[in-house]
């Protein structure tokens, strides 16, 4: 049963990704190609069989729901879409916090570019868009801070040190792939 539920969540995530890309006017064929490529990526093989990792696709699906709600709010200006975006963002971060930057970044990108509003182009930010971006950004920050403070699997000090070590590894100029591990931009 849990494999069926997990597969359904993954399928819903791919469908939501495809719909989101079409709504952002990427085009149907590129949207389908990106969605199928995402579905076939090998990094999803672990979450398909490892029971402890099932919260990751759930978080992804809820993040995509939040992005759809954000886009719908920017187009319709109905507060129910904003409430849905915030609720889905909180649930997504509650399941797994890895998608938090995408949630806040999408809200900021919509506010700055005006891409979600028909007839509006350019870099003009309205006060309403700024309020939405700040509200979603604050929601993400509060949810992540809460999770770091009260989650049983994280320790604030050790996680901060681990993330800082990962960042320094990323920008380290003397990185040698033969002896070091991790990502590096060089």
PDB file of C-alpha atoms in Angstrom:
ATOM      1  CA  UNK A   1       0.000   0.000   0.000  1.00  0.00           C
ATOM      2  CA  UNK A   2       2.718   2.515   0.858  1.00  0.00           C
ATOM      3  CA  UNK A   3       4.400   1.933  -2.513  1.00  0.00           C
ATOM      4  CA  UNK A   4       1.110   2.690  -4.275  1.00  0.00           C
ATOM      5  CA  UNK A   5       0.692   5.891  -2.260  1.00  0.00           C
ATOM      6  CA  UNK A   6       4.285   6.962  -2.912  1.00  0.00           C
ATOM      7  CA  UNK A   7       3.976   6.246  -6.643  1.00  0.00           C
ATOM      8  CA  UNK A   8       0.750   8.258  -6.732  1.00  0.00           C
ATOM      9  CA  UNK A   9       2.464  11.197  -5.003  1.00  0.00           C
ATOM     10  CA  UNK A  10       5.359  11.048  -7.492  1.00  0.00           C
ATOM     11  CA  UNK A  11       2.941  10.880 -10.444  1.00  0.00           C
ATOM     12  CA  UNK A  12       0.992  13.844  -9.054  1.00  0.00           C
ATOM     13  CA  UNK A  13       4.246  15.781  -8.658  1.00  0.00           C
ATOM     14  CA  UNK A  14       5.200  15.175 -12.287  1.00  0.00           C
ATOM     15  CA  UNK A  15       1.726  16.227 -13.436  1.00  0.00           C
ATOM     16  CA  UNK A  16       1.888  19.366 -11.271  1.00  0.00           C
ATOM     17  CA  UNK A  17       5.354  20.218 -12.617  1.00  0.00           C
ATOM     18  CA  UNK A  18       4.119  19.836 -16.190  1.00  0.00           C
ATOM     19  CA  UNK A  19       1.057  22.002 -15.520  1.00  0.00           C
ATOM     20  CA  UNK A  20       3.145  24.654 -13.762  1.00  0.00           C
ATOM     21  CA  UNK A  21       5.572  24.898 -16.676  1.00  0.00           C
ATOM     22  CA  UNK A  22       2.668  25.203 -19.138  1.00  0.00           C
ATOM     23  CA  UNK A  23       1.057  27.903 -16.969  1.00  0.00           C
ATOM     24  CA  UNK A  24       4.369  29.777 -16.998  1.00  0.00           C
ATOM     25  CA  UNK A  25       4.106  29.723 -20.826  1.00  0.00           C
ATOM     26  CA  UNK A  26       7.100  27.478 -21.427  1.00  0.00           C
ATOM     27  CA  UNK A  27       5.201  25.518 -24.083  1.00  0.00           C
ATOM     28  CA  UNK A  28       3.568  22.118 -24.007  1.00  0.00           C
ATOM     29  CA  UNK A  29       6.324  20.077 -25.649  1.00  0.00           C
ATOM     30  CA  UNK A  30       9.238  21.466 -23.568  1.00  0.00           C
ATOM     31  CA  UNK A  31       7.100  21.163 -20.418  1.00  0.00           C
ATOM     32  CA  UNK A  32       6.353  17.530 -21.168  1.00  0.00           C
ATOM     33  CA  UNK A  33      10.014  16.806 -21.962  1.00  0.00           C
ATOM     34  CA  UNK A  34      11.201  18.418 -18.719  1.00  0.00           C
ATOM     35  CA  UNK A  35       8.567  16.559 -16.693  1.00  0.00           C
ATOM     36  CA  UNK A  36       9.451  13.195 -18.229  1.00  0.00           C
ATOM     37  CA  UNK A  37      13.158  13.840 -17.740  1.00  0.00           C
ATOM     38  CA  UNK A  38      12.502  14.720 -14.103  1.00  0.00           C
ATOM     39  CA  UNK A  39      10.497  11.520 -13.662  1.00  0.00           C
ATOM     40  CA  UNK A  40      13.309   9.374 -15.028  1.00  0.00           C
ATOM     41  CA  UNK A  41      16.157  10.952 -13.055  1.00  0.00           C
ATOM     42  CA  UNK A  42      18.027   8.373 -10.986  1.00  0.00           C
ATOM     43  CA  UNK A  43      17.910  10.476  -7.814  1.00  0.00           C
ATOM     44  CA  UNK A  44      14.271   9.487  -7.449  1.00  0.00           C
ATOM     45  CA  UNK A  45      15.087   5.777  -7.286  1.00  0.00           C
ATOM     46  CA  UNK A  46      15.840   5.905  -3.553  1.00  0.00           C
ATOM     47  CA  UNK A  47      12.583   7.585  -2.592  1.00  0.00           C
ATOM     48  CA  UNK A  48      10.664   4.918  -4.484  1.00  0.00           C
ATOM     49  CA  UNK A  49      11.878   2.068  -2.287  1.00  0.00           C
ATOM     50  CA  UNK A  50      13.244   3.514   0.931  1.00  0.00           C
ATOM     51  CA  UNK A  51      10.367   3.931   3.376  1.00  0.00           C
ATOM     52  CA  UNK A  52      12.195   6.567   5.476  1.00  0.00           C
ATOM     53  CA  UNK A  53      12.490   8.838   2.418  1.00  0.00           C
ATOM     54  CA  UNK A  54       8.790   8.955   1.477  1.00  0.00           C
ATOM     55  CA  UNK A  55       8.408  12.431   2.991  1.00  0.00           C
ATOM     56  CA  UNK A  56      10.605  13.893   0.214  1.00  0.00           C
ATOM     57  CA  UNK A  57       8.145  13.315  -2.674  1.00  0.00           C
ATOM     58  CA  UNK A  58       5.321  14.465  -0.408  1.00  0.00           C
ATOM     59  CA  UNK A  59       7.210  17.688   0.305  1.00  0.00           C
ATOM     60  CA  UNK A  60       7.863  18.109  -3.428  1.00  0.00           C
ATOM     61  CA  UNK A  61       4.190  17.639  -4.266  1.00  0.00           C
ATOM     62  CA  UNK A  62       3.094  20.135  -1.601  1.00  0.00           C
ATOM     63  CA  UNK A  63       5.715  22.621  -2.817  1.00  0.00           C
ATOM     64  CA  UNK A  64       4.320  22.376  -6.351  1.00  0.00           C
ATOM     65  CA  UNK A  65       0.788  22.887  -4.988  1.00  0.00           C
ATOM     66  CA  UNK A  66       2.048  26.018  -3.209  1.00  0.00           C
ATOM     67  CA  UNK A  67       3.630  27.310  -6.430  1.00  0.00           C
ATOM     68  CA  UNK A  68       0.358  26.778  -8.297  1.00  0.00           C
ATOM     69  CA  UNK A  69      -1.527  28.623  -5.562  1.00  0.00           C
ATOM     70  CA  UNK A  70       0.993  31.490  -5.701  1.00  0.00           C
ATOM     71  CA  UNK A  71       0.589  31.747  -9.460  1.00  0.00           C
ATOM     72  CA  UNK A  72      -3.210  31.627  -9.170  1.00  0.00           C
ATOM     73  CA  UNK A  73      -3.133  34.370  -6.533  1.00  0.00           C
ATOM     74  CA  UNK A  74      -0.978  36.592  -8.741  1.00  0.00           C
ATOM     75  CA  UNK A  75      -3.410  36.156 -11.605  1.00  0.00           C
ATOM     76  CA  UNK A  76      -6.737  36.348  -9.746  1.00  0.00           C
ATOM     77  CA  UNK A  77      -5.868  38.281  -6.547  1.00  0.00           C
ATOM     78  CA  UNK A  78      -8.201  36.050  -4.502  1.00  0.00           C
ATOM     79  CA  UNK A  79      -6.995  35.713  -0.920  1.00  0.00           C
ATOM     80  CA  UNK A  80      -8.043  32.061  -0.797  1.00  0.00           C
ATOM     81  CA  UNK A  81      -5.196  31.264  -3.227  1.00  0.00           C
ATOM     82  CA  UNK A  82      -2.727  33.070  -0.959  1.00  0.00           C
ATOM     83  CA  UNK A  83      -3.983  31.137   2.068  1.00  0.00           C
ATOM     84  CA  UNK A  84      -3.620  27.904   0.099  1.00  0.00           C
ATOM     85  CA  UNK A  85      -0.076  28.842  -0.932  1.00  0.00           C
ATOM     86  CA  UNK A  86       0.951  29.542   2.662  1.00  0.00           C
ATOM     87  CA  UNK A  87      -0.736  26.385   3.997  1.00  0.00           C
ATOM     88  CA  UNK A  88       0.879  24.183   1.336  1.00  0.00           C
ATOM     89  CA  UNK A  89       4.265  25.845   1.985  1.00  0.00           C
ATOM     90  CA  UNK A  90       4.018  25.119   5.718  1.00  0.00           C
ATOM     91  CA  UNK A  91       3.029  21.504   5.070  1.00  0.00           C
ATOM     92  CA  UNK A  92       5.821  21.100   2.519  1.00  0.00           C
ATOM     93  CA  UNK A  93       8.443  22.392   4.936  1.00  0.00           C
ATOM     94  CA  UNK A  94       6.899  20.297   7.698  1.00  0.00           C
ATOM     95  CA  UNK A  95       7.416  17.181   5.585  1.00  0.00           C
ATOM     96  CA  UNK A  96      10.957  18.094   4.491  1.00  0.00           C
ATOM     97  CA  UNK A  97      12.675  21.483   4.421  1.00  0.00           C
ATOM     98  CA  UNK A  98      14.748  21.067   1.257  1.00  0.00           C
ATOM     99  CA  UNK A  99      12.235  22.890  -0.974  1.00  0.00           C
ATOM    100  CA  UNK A 100      11.986  25.991   1.247  1.00  0.00           C
ATOM    101  CA  UNK A 101      14.280  28.147  -0.944  1.00  0.00           C
ATOM    102  CA  UNK A 102      12.177  27.342  -4.020  1.00  0.00           C
ATOM    103  CA  UNK A 103       8.999  28.390  -2.233  1.00  0.00           C
ATOM    104  CA  UNK A 104      10.378  31.777  -1.255  1.00  0.00           C
ATOM    105  CA  UNK A 105      12.296  32.241  -4.506  1.00  0.00           C
ATOM    106  CA  UNK A 106       9.198  31.655  -6.631  1.00  0.00           C
ATOM    107  CA  UNK A 107       7.239  34.274  -4.679  1.00  0.00           C
ATOM    108  CA  UNK A 108      10.071  36.774  -5.073  1.00  0.00           C
ATOM    109  CA  UNK A 109      10.431  35.991  -8.794  1.00  0.00           C
ATOM    110  CA  UNK A 110       6.702  36.506  -9.361  1.00  0.00           C
ATOM    111  CA  UNK A 111       6.819  39.807  -7.504  1.00  0.00           C
ATOM    112  CA  UNK A 112       9.874  41.105  -9.337  1.00  0.00           C
ATOM    113  CA  UNK A 113       9.105  39.957 -12.873  1.00  0.00           C
ATOM    114  CA  UNK A 114       5.324  40.123 -12.806  1.00  0.00           C
ATOM    115  CA  UNK A 115       5.363  36.925 -14.880  1.00  0.00           C
ATOM    116  CA  UNK A 116       2.206  35.567 -13.294  1.00  0.00           C
ATOM    117  CA  UNK A 117       0.075  38.627 -14.105  1.00  0.00           C
ATOM    118  CA  UNK A 118      -1.285  38.958 -17.627  1.00  0.00           C
ATOM    119  CA  UNK A 119      -0.365  42.122 -19.429  1.00  0.00           C
ATOM    120  CA  UNK A 120       2.373  43.064 -16.976  1.00  0.00           C
ATOM    121  CA  UNK A 121       5.986  42.816 -18.010  1.00  0.00           C
ATOM    122  CA  UNK A 122       9.174  44.289 -16.709  1.00  0.00           C
ATOM    123  CA  UNK A 123      10.702  44.797 -13.304  1.00  0.00           C
ATOM    124  CA  UNK A 124       7.961  46.823 -11.610  1.00  0.00           C
ATOM    125  CA  UNK A 125       7.044  45.623  -8.113  1.00  0.00           C
ATOM    126  CA  UNK A 126       3.629  46.547  -6.744  1.00  0.00           C
ATOM    127  CA  UNK A 127       3.102  46.873  -3.021  1.00  0.00           C
ATOM    128  CA  UNK A 128       0.716  43.916  -3.031  1.00  0.00           C
ATOM    129  CA  UNK A 129       3.299  41.694  -4.747  1.00  0.00           C
ATOM    130  CA  UNK A 130       5.941  42.809  -2.262  1.00  0.00           C
ATOM    131  CA  UNK A 131       3.647  41.976   0.658  1.00  0.00           C
ATOM    132  CA  UNK A 132       3.003  38.492  -0.760  1.00  0.00           C
ATOM    133  CA  UNK A 133       6.716  37.871  -1.330  1.00  0.00           C
ATOM    134  CA  UNK A 134       7.547  39.041   2.195  1.00  0.00           C
ATOM    135  CA  UNK A 135       4.675  37.001   3.700  1.00  0.00           C
ATOM    136  CA  UNK A 136       5.752  33.809   1.953  1.00  0.00           C
ATOM    137  CA  UNK A 137       9.413  34.494   2.685  1.00  0.00           C
ATOM    138  CA  UNK A 138       8.611  35.044   6.349  1.00  0.00           C
ATOM    139  CA  UNK A 139       6.469  31.901   6.412  1.00  0.00           C
ATOM    140  CA  UNK A 140       9.355  29.891   5.000  1.00  0.00           C
ATOM    141  CA  UNK A 141      11.852  31.373   7.464  1.00  0.00           C
ATOM    142  CA  UNK A 142       9.572  30.791  10.451  1.00  0.00           C
ATOM    143  CA  UNK A 143       8.782  27.224   9.389  1.00  0.00           C
ATOM    144  CA  UNK A 144      12.451  26.374   8.843  1.00  0.00           C
ATOM    145  CA  UNK A 145      13.461  28.001  12.149  1.00  0.00           C
ATOM    146  CA  UNK A 146      10.707  26.109  13.957  1.00  0.00           C
ATOM    147  CA  UNK A 147      11.753  22.833  12.377  1.00  0.00           C
ATOM    148  CA  UNK A 148      15.413  23.394  13.239  1.00  0.00           C
ATOM    149  CA  UNK A 149      14.514  24.308  16.810  1.00  0.00           C
ATOM    150  CA  UNK A 150      12.143  21.441  17.553  1.00  0.00           C
ATOM    151  CA  UNK A 151      12.939  18.610  15.167  1.00  0.00           C
ATOM    152  CA  UNK A 152      14.341  15.496  16.793  1.00  0.00           C
ATOM    153  CA  UNK A 153      16.651  14.763  13.871  1.00  0.00           C
ATOM    154  CA  UNK A 154      18.438  18.109  13.813  1.00  0.00           C
ATOM    155  CA  UNK A 155      20.731  19.879  16.176  1.00  0.00           C
ATOM    156  CA  UNK A 156      21.022  23.608  15.585  1.00  0.00           C
ATOM    157  CA  UNK A 157      24.756  23.948  16.162  1.00  0.00           C
ATOM    158  CA  UNK A 158      25.887  20.822  14.351  1.00  0.00           C
ATOM    159  CA  UNK A 159      23.600  21.486  11.367  1.00  0.00           C
ATOM    160  CA  UNK A 160      24.869  25.059  11.015  1.00  0.00           C
ATOM    161  CA  UNK A 161      28.465  23.814  11.107  1.00  0.00           C
ATOM    162  CA  UNK A 162      27.685  21.062   8.606  1.00  0.00           C
ATOM    163  CA  UNK A 163      26.007  23.526   6.229  1.00  0.00           C
ATOM    164  CA  UNK A 164      28.912  25.967   6.546  1.00  0.00           C
ATOM    165  CA  UNK A 165      31.388  23.164   5.803  1.00  0.00           C
ATOM    166  CA  UNK A 166      29.345  22.238   2.739  1.00  0.00           C
ATOM    167  CA  UNK A 167      29.306  25.855   1.563  1.00  0.00           C
ATOM    168  CA  UNK A 168      33.067  26.225   1.982  1.00  0.00           C
ATOM    169  CA  UNK A 169      33.562  22.935   0.128  1.00  0.00           C
ATOM    170  CA  UNK A 170      31.403  24.310  -2.694  1.00  0.00           C
ATOM    171  CA  UNK A 171      33.566  27.424  -3.215  1.00  0.00           C
ATOM    172  CA  UNK A 172      36.935  25.920  -2.315  1.00  0.00           C
ATOM    173  CA  UNK A 173      39.466  26.790  -5.089  1.00  0.00           C
ATOM    174  CA  UNK A 174      41.945  24.000  -4.199  1.00  0.00           C
ATOM    175  CA  UNK A 175      39.328  21.253  -4.593  1.00  0.00           C
ATOM    176  CA  UNK A 176      40.698  17.957  -5.880  1.00  0.00           C
ATOM    177  CA  UNK A 177      38.062  15.417  -6.897  1.00  0.00           C
ATOM    178  CA  UNK A 178      40.469  12.532  -6.260  1.00  0.00           C
ATOM    179  CA  UNK A 179      40.811  13.190  -2.514  1.00  0.00           C
ATOM    180  CA  UNK A 180      37.805  15.407  -1.588  1.00  0.00           C
ATOM    181  CA  UNK A 181      34.116  14.641  -1.654  1.00  0.00           C
ATOM    182  CA  UNK A 182      31.106  16.881  -2.163  1.00  0.00           C
ATOM    183  CA  UNK A 183      30.073  19.538  -4.648  1.00  0.00           C
ATOM    184  CA  UNK A 184      32.476  22.203  -5.903  1.00  0.00           C
ATOM    185  CA  UNK A 185      31.831  24.939  -8.452  1.00  0.00           C
ATOM    186  CA  UNK A 186      35.337  24.721  -9.842  1.00  0.00           C
TER     187      UNK A 186
END
